[in-house]
mmCIF file of C-alpha atoms in Angstrom:
data_model
loop_
_atom_site.group_PDB
_atom_site.id
_atom_site.type_symbol
_atom_site.label_atom_id
_atom_site.label_comp_id
_atom_site.label_asym_id
_atom_site.label_seq_id
_atom_site.Cartn_x
_atom_site.Cartn_y
_atom_site.Cartn_z
ATOM 1 C CA MET S 504 78.707 36.071 -102.961
ATOM 2 C CA ARG S 505 78.677 32.280 -103.296
ATOM 3 C CA ASN S 506 79.484 30.031 -100.399
ATOM 4 C CA LYS S 507 81.149 26.673 -100.776
ATOM 5 C CA THR S 508 79.017 23.535 -100.813
ATOM 6 C CA CYS S 509 80.036 19.918 -101.223
ATOM 7 C CA SER S 510 78.385 16.978 -102.975
ATOM 8 C CA PHE S 511 79.351 14.813 -99.997
ATOM 9 C CA GLU S 512 77.175 16.780 -97.550
ATOM 10 C CA ASP S 513 74.177 14.462 -97.919
ATOM 11 C CA LYS S 514 76.329 11.411 -97.291
ATOM 12 C CA VAL S 515 77.834 13.044 -94.209
ATOM 13 C CA ALA S 516 74.368 13.965 -92.915
ATOM 14 C CA ALA S 517 73.099 10.419 -93.594
ATOM 15 C CA SER S 518 75.981 8.822 -91.726
ATOM 16 C CA LEU S 519 75.439 11.228 -88.820
ATOM 17 C CA ARG S 520 71.778 10.173 -88.753
ATOM 18 C CA ARG S 521 72.861 6.544 -88.608
ATOM 19 C CA ASN S 522 75.445 7.491 -85.998
ATOM 20 C CA GLN S 523 77.985 5.507 -87.958
ATOM 21 C CA ILE S 524 80.793 7.358 -89.697
ATOM 22 C CA ASP S 525 82.643 5.374 -92.344
ATOM 23 C CA PRO S 526 86.429 5.817 -92.646
ATOM 24 C CA GLU S 527 85.921 7.179 -96.168
ATOM 25 C CA ILE S 528 83.635 9.934 -94.885
ATOM 26 C CA GLU S 529 85.902 10.632 -91.957
ATOM 27 C CA LYS S 530 88.790 11.112 -94.335
ATOM 28 C CA HIS S 531 86.740 13.399 -96.554
ATOM 29 C CA VAL S 532 85.542 15.506 -93.624
ATOM 30 C CA ALA S 533 89.133 16.089 -92.542
ATOM 31 C CA GLU S 534 89.825 17.664 -95.938
ATOM 32 C CA CYS S 535 86.532 19.462 -96.674
ATOM 33 C CA SER S 536 85.524 22.600 -94.786
ATOM 34 C CA ALA S 537 81.839 22.422 -95.853
ATOM 35 C CA CYS S 538 81.418 18.876 -94.520
ATOM 36 C CA GLU S 539 83.411 19.737 -91.445
ATOM 37 C CA GLU S 540 80.872 22.478 -90.803
ATOM 38 C CA VAL S 541 77.974 20.005 -91.205
ATOM 39 C CA MET S 542 79.564 17.759 -88.581
ATOM 40 C CA PHE S 543 80.335 20.669 -86.299
ATOM 41 C CA ILE S 544 76.779 22.037 -86.417
ATOM 42 C CA HIS S 545 75.293 18.561 -85.996
ATOM 43 C CA GLY S 546 77.468 18.055 -82.911
ATOM 44 C CA TRP S 547 76.643 21.464 -81.485
ATOM 45 C CA VAL S 548 72.888 21.194 -81.981
ATOM 46 C CA ASN S 549 72.844 17.745 -80.379
ATOM 47 C CA GLN S 550 74.968 18.917 -77.473
ATOM 48 C CA TYR S 551 72.560 21.818 -77.050
ATOM 49 C CA LYS S 552 69.664 19.372 -77.102
ATOM 50 C CA ARG S 553 71.279 17.123 -74.466
ATOM 51 C CA VAL S 554 72.052 19.999 -72.112
ATOM 52 C CA SER S 555 68.633 21.619 -72.408
ATOM 53 C CA TRP S 556 66.774 18.301 -72.283
ATOM 54 C CA ASP S 557 68.220 17.594 -68.854
ATOM 55 C CA MET S 558 67.504 21.125 -67.662
ATOM 56 C CA GLU S 559 64.029 21.633 -69.128
ATOM 57 C CA ALA S 560 62.249 18.753 -70.834
ATOM 58 C CA ALA S 561 63.063 15.985 -68.361
ATOM 59 C CA GLU S 562 61.579 18.025 -65.503
ATOM 60 C CA LYS S 563 58.539 19.328 -67.377
ATOM 61 C CA LYS S 564 55.177 18.067 -66.199
ATOM 62 C CA LEU S 565 53.052 17.423 -69.275
ATOM 63 C CA PRO S 566 49.379 16.456 -69.244
ATOM 64 C CA GLY S 567 48.864 12.705 -69.422
ATOM 65 C CA PRO S 568 47.460 11.030 -72.547
ATOM 66 C CA GLU S 569 44.064 10.394 -70.931
ATOM 67 C CA GLU S 570 43.848 14.014 -69.832
ATOM 68 C CA MET S 571 44.792 15.200 -73.317
ATOM 69 C CA TRP S 572 42.194 12.878 -74.827
ATOM 70 C CA ASP S 573 39.467 14.187 -72.493
ATOM 71 C CA ARG S 574 40.461 17.812 -73.051
ATOM 72 C CA PHE S 575 40.255 17.264 -76.793
ATOM 73 C CA HIS S 576 36.777 15.779 -76.587
ATOM 74 C CA PHE S 577 35.544 18.529 -74.309
ATOM 75 C CA LYS S 578 36.896 21.257 -76.602
ATOM 76 C CA TRP S 579 35.740 19.459 -79.728
ATOM 77 C CA ARG S 580 32.159 19.147 -78.445
ATOM 78 C CA ARG S 581 32.192 22.813 -77.425
ATOM 79 C CA ASP S 582 33.499 23.893 -80.852
ATOM 80 C CA LYS S 583 30.860 21.772 -82.559
ATOM 81 C CA LYS S 584 28.171 23.454 -80.480
ATOM 82 C CA PHE S 585 29.501 26.907 -81.378
ATOM 83 C CA ALA S 586 29.689 26.000 -85.052
ATOM 84 C CA LYS S 587 26.122 24.699 -84.968
ATOM 85 C CA ARG S 588 24.926 27.912 -83.350
ATOM 86 C CA ALA S 589 26.836 30.030 -85.860
ATOM 87 C CA LEU S 590 25.367 28.110 -88.785
ATOM 88 C CA ARG S 591 21.788 28.138 -87.537
ATOM 89 C CA PRO S 592 20.681 31.078 -89.744
ATOM 90 C CA LEU S 593 22.006 29.174 -92.728
ATOM 91 C CA ILE S 594 19.890 26.146 -91.879
ATOM 92 C CA TYR S 595 16.715 28.275 -91.904
ATOM 93 C CA SER S 596 17.615 29.724 -95.267
ATOM 94 C CA GLN S 597 18.503 26.257 -96.607
ATOM 95 C CA VAL S 598 15.095 24.933 -95.615
ATOM 96 C CA PHE S 599 13.453 27.973 -97.149
ATOM 97 C CA ALA S 600 15.489 27.591 -100.347
ATOM 98 C CA ALA S 601 14.620 23.870 -100.579
ATOM 99 C CA ALA S 602 10.914 24.641 -100.213
ATOM 100 C CA ALA S 603 11.185 27.393 -102.807
ATOM 101 C CA LEU S 604 12.984 24.996 -105.142
ATOM 102 C CA VAL S 605 10.166 22.443 -104.869
ATOM 103 C CA VAL S 606 7.527 25.097 -105.619
ATOM 104 C CA VAL S 607 9.478 26.533 -108.560
ATOM 105 C CA SER S 608 10.172 23.066 -110.004
ATOM 106 C CA GLY S 609 6.472 22.172 -109.768
ATOM 107 C CA VAL S 610 5.429 25.405 -111.415
ATOM 108 C CA PHE S 611 8.007 24.951 -114.137
ATOM 109 C CA VAL S 612 6.946 21.381 -114.900
ATOM 110 C CA LEU S 613 3.238 22.210 -114.958
ATOM 111 C CA ALA S 614 3.747 25.307 -117.099
ATOM 112 C CA ASN S 615 5.775 23.462 -119.712
ATOM 113 C CA LEU S 616 3.939 20.154 -119.811
ATOM 114 C CA PRO S 617 0.187 20.827 -120.349
ATOM 115 C CA GLY S 618 -0.384 17.117 -121.094
ATOM 116 C CA LEU S 619 0.868 16.161 -117.655
ATOM 117 C CA ARG S 620 -1.213 18.949 -116.088
ATOM 118 C CA ASN S 621 -4.386 17.640 -117.748
ATOM 119 C CA PHE S 622 -3.585 14.064 -116.767
ATOM 120 C CA LEU S 623 -3.085 15.064 -113.106
ATOM 121 C CA GLN S 624 -6.216 17.185 -113.090
ATOM 122 C CA SER S 625 -8.251 14.158 -114.215
ATOM 123 C CA ASN S 626 -7.263 12.374 -110.971
ATOM 124 C CA PRO S 627 -9.049 13.997 -107.941
ATOM 125 C CA VAL S 628 -6.330 13.042 -105.396
ATOM 126 C CA ALA S 629 -3.491 14.302 -107.587
ATOM 127 C CA ASP S 630 -5.528 17.362 -108.475
ATOM 128 C CA SER S 631 -5.713 18.433 -104.823
ATOM 129 C CA PHE S 632 -1.865 18.617 -104.867
ATOM 130 C CA VAL S 633 -1.573 20.102 -108.321
ATOM 131 C CA HIS S 634 -4.302 22.705 -107.928
ATOM 132 C CA PRO S 635 -2.262 25.257 -105.944
ATOM 133 C CA PHE S 636 0.556 24.961 -108.493
ATOM 134 C CA SER S 637 -1.906 25.483 -111.334
ATOM 135 C CA GLN S 638 -3.155 28.628 -109.653
ATOM 136 C CA ILE S 639 0.409 29.937 -109.363
ATOM 137 C CA VAL S 640 1.077 29.100 -112.986
ATOM 138 C CA LYS S 641 -2.074 30.886 -114.110
ATOM 139 C CA THR S 642 -1.282 34.001 -112.091
ATOM 140 C CA ALA S 643 2.400 34.031 -113.010
ATOM 141 C CA SER S 644 1.864 33.496 -116.700
ATOM 142 C CA SER S 645 -0.767 36.201 -116.840
ATOM 143 C CA TRP S 646 1.368 39.086 -115.693
ATOM 144 C CA LEU S 647 5.019 37.949 -115.118
ATOM 145 C CA PRO S 648 7.427 35.905 -117.188
ATOM 146 C CA LEU S 649 8.281 32.742 -115.265
ATOM 147 C CA VAL S 650 11.976 33.552 -115.013
ATOM 148 C CA LEU S 651 11.235 36.404 -112.659
ATOM 149 C CA ILE S 652 9.890 34.090 -109.984
ATOM 150 C CA PRO S 653 13.245 32.504 -109.030
ATOM 151 C CA MET S 654 14.743 35.989 -108.930
ATOM 152 C CA ALA S 655 12.055 37.117 -106.544
ATOM 153 C CA ILE S 656 12.657 34.023 -104.405
ATOM 154 C CA VAL S 657 16.366 34.802 -104.211
ATOM 155 C CA LEU S 658 15.617 38.369 -103.146
ATOM 156 C CA VAL S 659 13.104 37.237 -100.526
ATOM 157 C CA SER S 660 15.485 34.604 -99.125
ATOM 158 C CA MET S 661 18.300 37.181 -98.911
ATOM 159 C CA GLY S 662 16.036 39.439 -96.909
ATOM 160 C CA PHE S 663 15.013 36.480 -94.772
ATOM 161 C CA ILE S 664 18.657 35.563 -94.044
ATOM 162 C CA SER S 665 19.552 39.101 -93.000
ATOM 163 C CA LEU S 666 16.481 39.240 -90.747
ATOM 164 C CA ILE S 667 17.350 35.951 -89.082
ATOM 165 C CA ALA S 668 21.025 36.951 -88.707
ATOM 166 C CA ALA S 669 20.038 40.227 -87.058
ATOM 167 C CA PHE S 670 17.655 38.401 -84.747
ATOM 168 C CA GLU S 671 20.273 35.768 -83.811
ATOM 169 C CA ASP S 672 22.881 38.451 -83.159
ATOM 170 C CA ARG S 673 20.494 40.360 -80.896
ATOM 171 C CA LYS S 674 19.529 37.171 -79.065
ATOM 172 C CA HIS S 675 23.208 36.289 -78.591
ATOM 173 C CA ARG S 676 23.986 39.734 -77.200
ATOM 174 C CA LEU S 677 21.040 39.549 -74.814
ATOM 175 C CA THR S 678 22.086 36.141 -73.494
ATOM 176 C CA MET P 103 31.849 -1.280 -84.652
ATOM 177 C CA ASP P 104 32.506 2.444 -84.305
ATOM 178 C CA ARG P 105 33.113 2.046 -80.620
ATOM 179 C CA SER P 106 35.769 -0.611 -81.184
ATOM 180 C CA LYS P 107 37.401 1.620 -83.819
ATOM 181 C CA ASP P 108 37.402 4.460 -81.317
ATOM 182 C CA ASN P 109 38.979 2.233 -78.716
ATOM 183 C CA ILE P 110 41.724 1.192 -81.111
ATOM 184 C CA TRP P 111 42.342 4.833 -81.974
ATOM 185 C CA LYS P 112 42.434 5.801 -78.291
ATOM 186 C CA GLU P 113 44.816 3.002 -77.357
ATOM 187 C CA TRP P 114 47.045 3.875 -80.273
ATOM 188 C CA PHE P 115 46.966 7.542 -79.340
ATOM 189 C CA ILE P 116 47.881 6.869 -75.687
ATOM 190 C CA GLU P 117 50.893 4.833 -76.712
ATOM 191 C CA PHE P 118 51.909 7.391 -79.325
ATOM 192 C CA TYR P 119 51.520 10.273 -76.893
ATOM 193 C CA GLN P 120 53.564 8.583 -74.190
ATOM 194 C CA LYS P 121 56.349 8.005 -76.658
ATOM 195 C CA ASP P 122 56.422 11.299 -78.565
ATOM 196 C CA ALA P 123 54.749 14.050 -76.549
ATOM 197 C CA ARG P 124 57.834 15.101 -74.612
ATOM 198 C CA SER P 125 60.058 15.387 -77.658
ATOM 199 C CA LEU P 126 57.354 17.367 -79.462
ATOM 200 C CA TRP P 127 56.993 19.759 -76.541
ATOM 201 C CA PHE P 128 60.754 20.126 -76.377
ATOM 202 C CA TYR P 129 60.939 20.850 -80.106
ATOM 203 C CA ILE P 130 58.275 23.542 -79.782
ATOM 204 C CA LEU P 131 60.008 25.065 -76.776
ATOM 205 C CA LYS P 132 63.389 25.196 -78.471
ATOM 206 C CA VAL P 133 61.996 26.674 -81.652
ATOM 207 C CA CYS P 134 59.636 29.244 -80.156
ATOM 208 C CA GLY P 135 61.739 29.956 -77.049
ATOM 209 C CA ASP P 136 58.865 30.608 -74.653
ATOM 210 C CA GLU P 137 57.517 28.004 -72.247
ATOM 211 C CA ASN P 138 53.965 29.366 -72.015
ATOM 212 C CA LEU P 139 53.724 29.691 -75.756
ATOM 213 C CA ALA P 140 55.156 26.183 -76.118
ATOM 214 C CA ASP P 141 52.444 24.824 -73.810
ATOM 215 C CA ASP P 142 49.736 26.527 -75.880
ATOM 216 C CA ILE P 143 51.102 25.331 -79.188
ATOM 217 C CA PHE P 144 51.574 21.827 -77.790
ATOM 218 C CA GLN P 145 47.878 21.663 -76.804
ATOM 219 C CA ASP P 146 46.754 23.121 -80.121
ATOM 220 C CA ALA P 147 48.929 20.701 -82.073
ATOM 221 C CA PHE P 148 47.403 17.679 -80.341
ATOM 222 C CA TYR P 149 43.917 19.142 -80.715
ATOM 223 C CA LYS P 150 44.391 19.495 -84.458
ATOM 224 C CA PHE P 151 45.994 16.077 -84.655
ATOM 225 C CA LEU P 152 43.113 14.381 -82.853
ATOM 226 C CA LYS P 153 40.550 16.342 -84.835
ATOM 227 C CA ALA P 154 42.103 15.194 -88.102
ATOM 228 C CA LYS P 155 41.925 11.593 -86.809
ATOM 229 C CA PRO P 156 44.346 10.178 -89.376
ATOM 230 C CA ALA P 157 43.216 6.924 -90.931
ATOM 231 C CA VAL P 158 46.635 5.322 -91.283
ATOM 232 C CA LEU P 159 48.168 4.614 -87.918
ATOM 233 C CA ASN P 160 51.762 4.540 -89.105
ATOM 234 C CA GLU P 161 53.938 5.903 -86.350
ATOM 235 C CA GLY P 162 56.588 7.495 -88.552
ATOM 236 C CA HIS P 163 54.038 9.271 -90.706
ATOM 237 C CA MET P 164 52.004 10.364 -87.728
ATOM 238 C CA ARG P 165 55.081 11.737 -86.020
ATOM 239 C CA SER P 166 55.973 13.755 -89.123
ATOM 240 C CA TYR P 167 52.369 14.900 -89.378
ATOM 241 C CA LEU P 168 52.360 16.053 -85.765
ATOM 242 C CA PHE P 169 55.617 17.935 -86.247
ATOM 243 C CA LYS P 170 54.142 19.494 -89.372
ATOM 244 C CA ILE P 171 51.113 20.748 -87.429
ATOM 245 C CA ALA P 172 53.358 22.085 -84.669
ATOM 246 C CA SER P 173 55.723 23.799 -87.124
ATOM 247 C CA ASN P 174 52.822 25.508 -88.878
ATOM 248 C CA LEU P 175 51.394 26.668 -85.575
ATOM 249 C CA ILE P 176 54.777 28.048 -84.475
ATOM 250 C CA ILE P 177 55.221 29.917 -87.748
ATOM 251 C CA ASP P 178 51.667 31.311 -87.518
ATOM 252 C CA ARG P 179 52.123 32.481 -83.935
ATOM 253 C CA LYS P 180 55.501 34.001 -84.665
ATOM 254 C CA ARG P 181 54.125 35.800 -87.690
ATOM 255 C CA ARG P 182 51.290 37.213 -85.609
ATOM 256 C CA GLU P 183 53.704 38.200 -82.881
ATOM 257 C CA LYS P 184 55.953 39.884 -85.420
ATOM 258 C CA VAL P 185 53.119 42.015 -86.709
ATOM 259 C CA GLU P 186 52.079 42.907 -83.178
ATOM 260 C CA ARG P 187 55.455 44.041 -82.004
ATOM 261 C CA LYS P 188 57.530 44.763 -85.022
ATOM 262 C CA ALA P 189 59.546 47.390 -83.242
ATOM 263 C CA LEU P 190 60.921 44.929 -80.693
ATOM 264 C CA GLU P 191 61.982 42.425 -83.300
ATOM 265 C CA VAL P 192 65.251 44.150 -84.136
ATOM 266 C CA GLN P 193 67.231 42.217 -81.559
ATOM 267 C CA GLN P 194 66.359 38.829 -82.982
ATOM 268 C CA GLN P 195 66.760 39.709 -86.630
ATOM 269 C CA ASP P 196 69.858 40.313 -88.699
ATOM 270 C CA TYR P 197 72.461 38.877 -86.486
ATOM 271 C CA SER P 198 74.670 38.681 -89.515
ATOM 272 C CA ASP P 199 74.241 42.355 -90.278
ATOM 273 C CA GLU P 200 77.716 43.521 -91.084
ATOM 274 C CA LYS P 201 76.928 47.086 -90.163
ATOM 275 C CA ARG P 202 76.659 46.189 -86.513
ATOM 276 C CA LYS P 203 79.571 47.390 -84.448
ATOM 277 C CA GLU P 204 82.116 44.860 -83.238
ATOM 278 C CA SER P 205 82.031 46.233 -79.684
ATOM 279 C CA GLN P 206 78.254 45.745 -79.464
ATOM 280 C CA GLU P 207 78.581 42.190 -80.761
ATOM 281 C CA THR P 208 81.197 41.320 -78.213
ATOM 282 C CA GLU P 209 79.068 42.742 -75.451
ATOM 283 C CA ILE P 210 75.972 40.793 -76.461
ATOM 284 C CA LEU P 211 77.756 37.567 -77.201
ATOM 285 C CA SER P 212 79.719 37.572 -73.996
ATOM 286 C CA PHE P 213 76.462 37.019 -72.084
ATOM 287 C CA MET P 214 75.096 34.364 -74.347
ATOM 288 C CA GLY P 215 74.607 30.788 -73.318
ATOM 289 C CA LEU P 216 73.826 27.971 -75.696
ATOM 290 C CA ASP P 217 70.165 28.813 -75.551
ATOM 291 C CA ARG P 218 70.601 32.454 -76.429
ATOM 292 C CA MET P 219 72.893 31.560 -79.316
ATOM 293 C CA PHE P 220 70.217 29.322 -80.779
ATOM 294 C CA ARG P 221 67.639 32.050 -80.325
ATOM 295 C CA PHE P 222 69.657 34.393 -82.505
ATOM 296 C CA LEU P 223 68.475 32.321 -85.438
ATOM 297 C CA LYS P 224 65.135 32.978 -87.083
ATOM 298 C CA THR P 225 62.219 30.645 -86.323
ATOM 299 C CA LYS P 226 62.390 28.936 -89.702
ATOM 300 C CA GLU P 227 66.132 28.389 -89.331
ATOM 301 C CA ARG P 228 65.662 26.835 -85.902
ATOM 302 C CA ILE P 229 62.961 24.553 -87.299
ATOM 303 C CA LEU P 230 65.217 23.380 -90.113
ATOM 304 C CA LEU P 231 68.246 22.763 -87.913
ATOM 305 C CA TRP P 232 66.227 20.928 -85.285
ATOM 306 C CA LEU P 233 64.338 18.712 -87.691
ATOM 307 C CA THR P 234 67.499 17.839 -89.593
ATOM 308 C CA TYR P 235 70.063 17.384 -86.866
ATOM 309 C CA VAL P 236 68.032 16.431 -83.806
ATOM 310 C CA GLU P 237 65.042 14.623 -85.298
ATOM 311 C CA GLY P 238 67.219 13.185 -88.055
ATOM 312 C CA HIS P 239 64.941 13.928 -90.999
ATOM 313 C CA THR P 240 66.241 14.103 -94.554
ATOM 314 C CA CYS P 241 65.827 17.304 -96.589
ATOM 315 C CA GLY P 242 62.896 15.707 -98.425
ATOM 316 C CA GLU P 243 61.109 14.898 -95.180
ATOM 317 C CA VAL P 244 61.805 18.370 -93.804
ATOM 318 C CA ALA P 245 60.379 19.838 -97.000
ATOM 319 C CA GLU P 246 57.217 17.802 -96.484
ATOM 320 C CA ILE P 247 56.906 18.906 -92.866
ATOM 321 C CA THR P 248 57.511 22.582 -93.558
ATOM 322 C CA GLY P 249 55.555 22.645 -96.801
ATOM 323 C CA SER P 250 58.511 23.886 -98.850
ATOM 324 C CA LYS P 251 60.420 22.572 -101.833
ATOM 325 C CA GLU P 252 63.333 20.247 -101.150
ATOM 326 C CA SER P 253 65.713 22.519 -103.046
ATOM 327 C CA SER P 254 64.734 25.550 -100.990
ATOM 328 C CA VAL P 255 65.100 23.549 -97.765
ATOM 329 C CA LYS P 256 68.655 22.687 -98.810
ATOM 330 C CA VAL P 257 69.474 26.338 -99.437
ATOM 331 C CA GLN P 258 67.838 27.557 -96.224
ATOM 332 C CA LEU P 259 69.522 24.817 -94.210
ATOM 333 C CA PHE P 260 72.874 25.766 -95.673
ATOM 334 C CA ARG P 261 72.308 29.419 -94.724
ATOM 335 C CA ALA P 262 71.117 28.514 -91.226
ATOM 336 C CA ARG P 263 74.213 26.379 -90.720
ATOM 337 C CA LYS P 264 76.455 29.196 -91.915
ATOM 338 C CA LYS P 265 74.722 31.657 -89.631
ATOM 339 C CA LEU P 266 74.974 29.405 -86.585
ATOM 340 C CA ALA P 267 78.600 28.648 -87.349
ATOM 341 C CA GLY P 268 79.198 32.405 -87.559
ATOM 342 C CA ILE P 269 77.511 32.962 -84.206
ATOM 343 C CA LEU P 270 79.528 30.208 -82.577
ATOM 344 C CA LYS P 271 82.736 31.533 -84.088
ATOM 345 C CA HIS P 272 82.021 35.029 -82.783
ATOM 346 C CA ASP P 273 81.226 33.630 -79.375
ATOM 347 C CA LYS P 274 84.516 31.756 -79.336
ATOM 348 C CA HIS P 275 86.376 34.970 -80.183
ATOM 349 C CA ALA P 276 84.424 36.873 -77.550
ATOM 350 C CA GLY P 277 85.318 34.199 -75.004
ATOM 351 C CA GLU P 278 88.988 34.402 -75.912
ATOM 352 C CA LYS P 279 88.896 38.196 -75.631
ATOM 353 C CA ARG P 280 87.308 37.937 -72.212
ATOM 354 C CA LYS P 281 90.125 35.668 -71.084
#
């Protein structure tokens, strides 16, 4: 089934939008059923709008702009607070992950650059910072390949996240 | 600096709201057909609009953007509603179902006012007809608002028009029969 369309429909719709119907279009509409339908529906929908506007919209009491503005800010602040609370466990794990990243990077650098390690060890101030890393490197290299450390960190942080999430959930339920 | 920007935004919003809020609410009401739901969607639409805080304060664009938010919210709500009470949807769907008996049609249509006739259309059809014929948007603009292709808007608009014309024609016949 194929219904009839007309190439003039857009022109008819445009002139209806402008509220200015040219004689040429008027003549065409009189001869074309598709365009006649466009005009008919346009007229009906607008009549419907006029009638219902007077009955419903004109009488409707809407919140004022200031009220809407204040409501938005109140709700927005509340949503932000909720979002912050919901994301709190993630912040803990992010801090933990960042700290783990620093440790792993230090260990990696010291393990792969012995020259740098020796240079830092010659300086007493730098050595006090480097010493713990050196200890980790020594221990790790003696009985575990270095790649396993990040894996262990990931596993520990996953456990940490689930612990925190469980704690937060319990706290939320209690409050 | 930020405070003055905020003040500009607030002033602009107040003016914009005073000018367009009522027509937006009316659009939502006519498309979703429920005043309480319209109030909810109206609030949500402005919340999303203010949250997005558009950078370009062009009134035409902002108006289209607001109608886009509202249309999406209406479609979402209606979709949710449809899932929730699928069984009760029969009345609103398939007006053009040819299997329906003529006597039933006459009975239903004889009690219809303008509002009920419009509600026989699907939500998407109401959106298209309203945006095109009341708000005066072109098919391209409607496509942008509804997130569809221009060609599919043209087809859907054509079908919606046909369907509404059919409803109005039936109502005319029903009215004549009543006389």
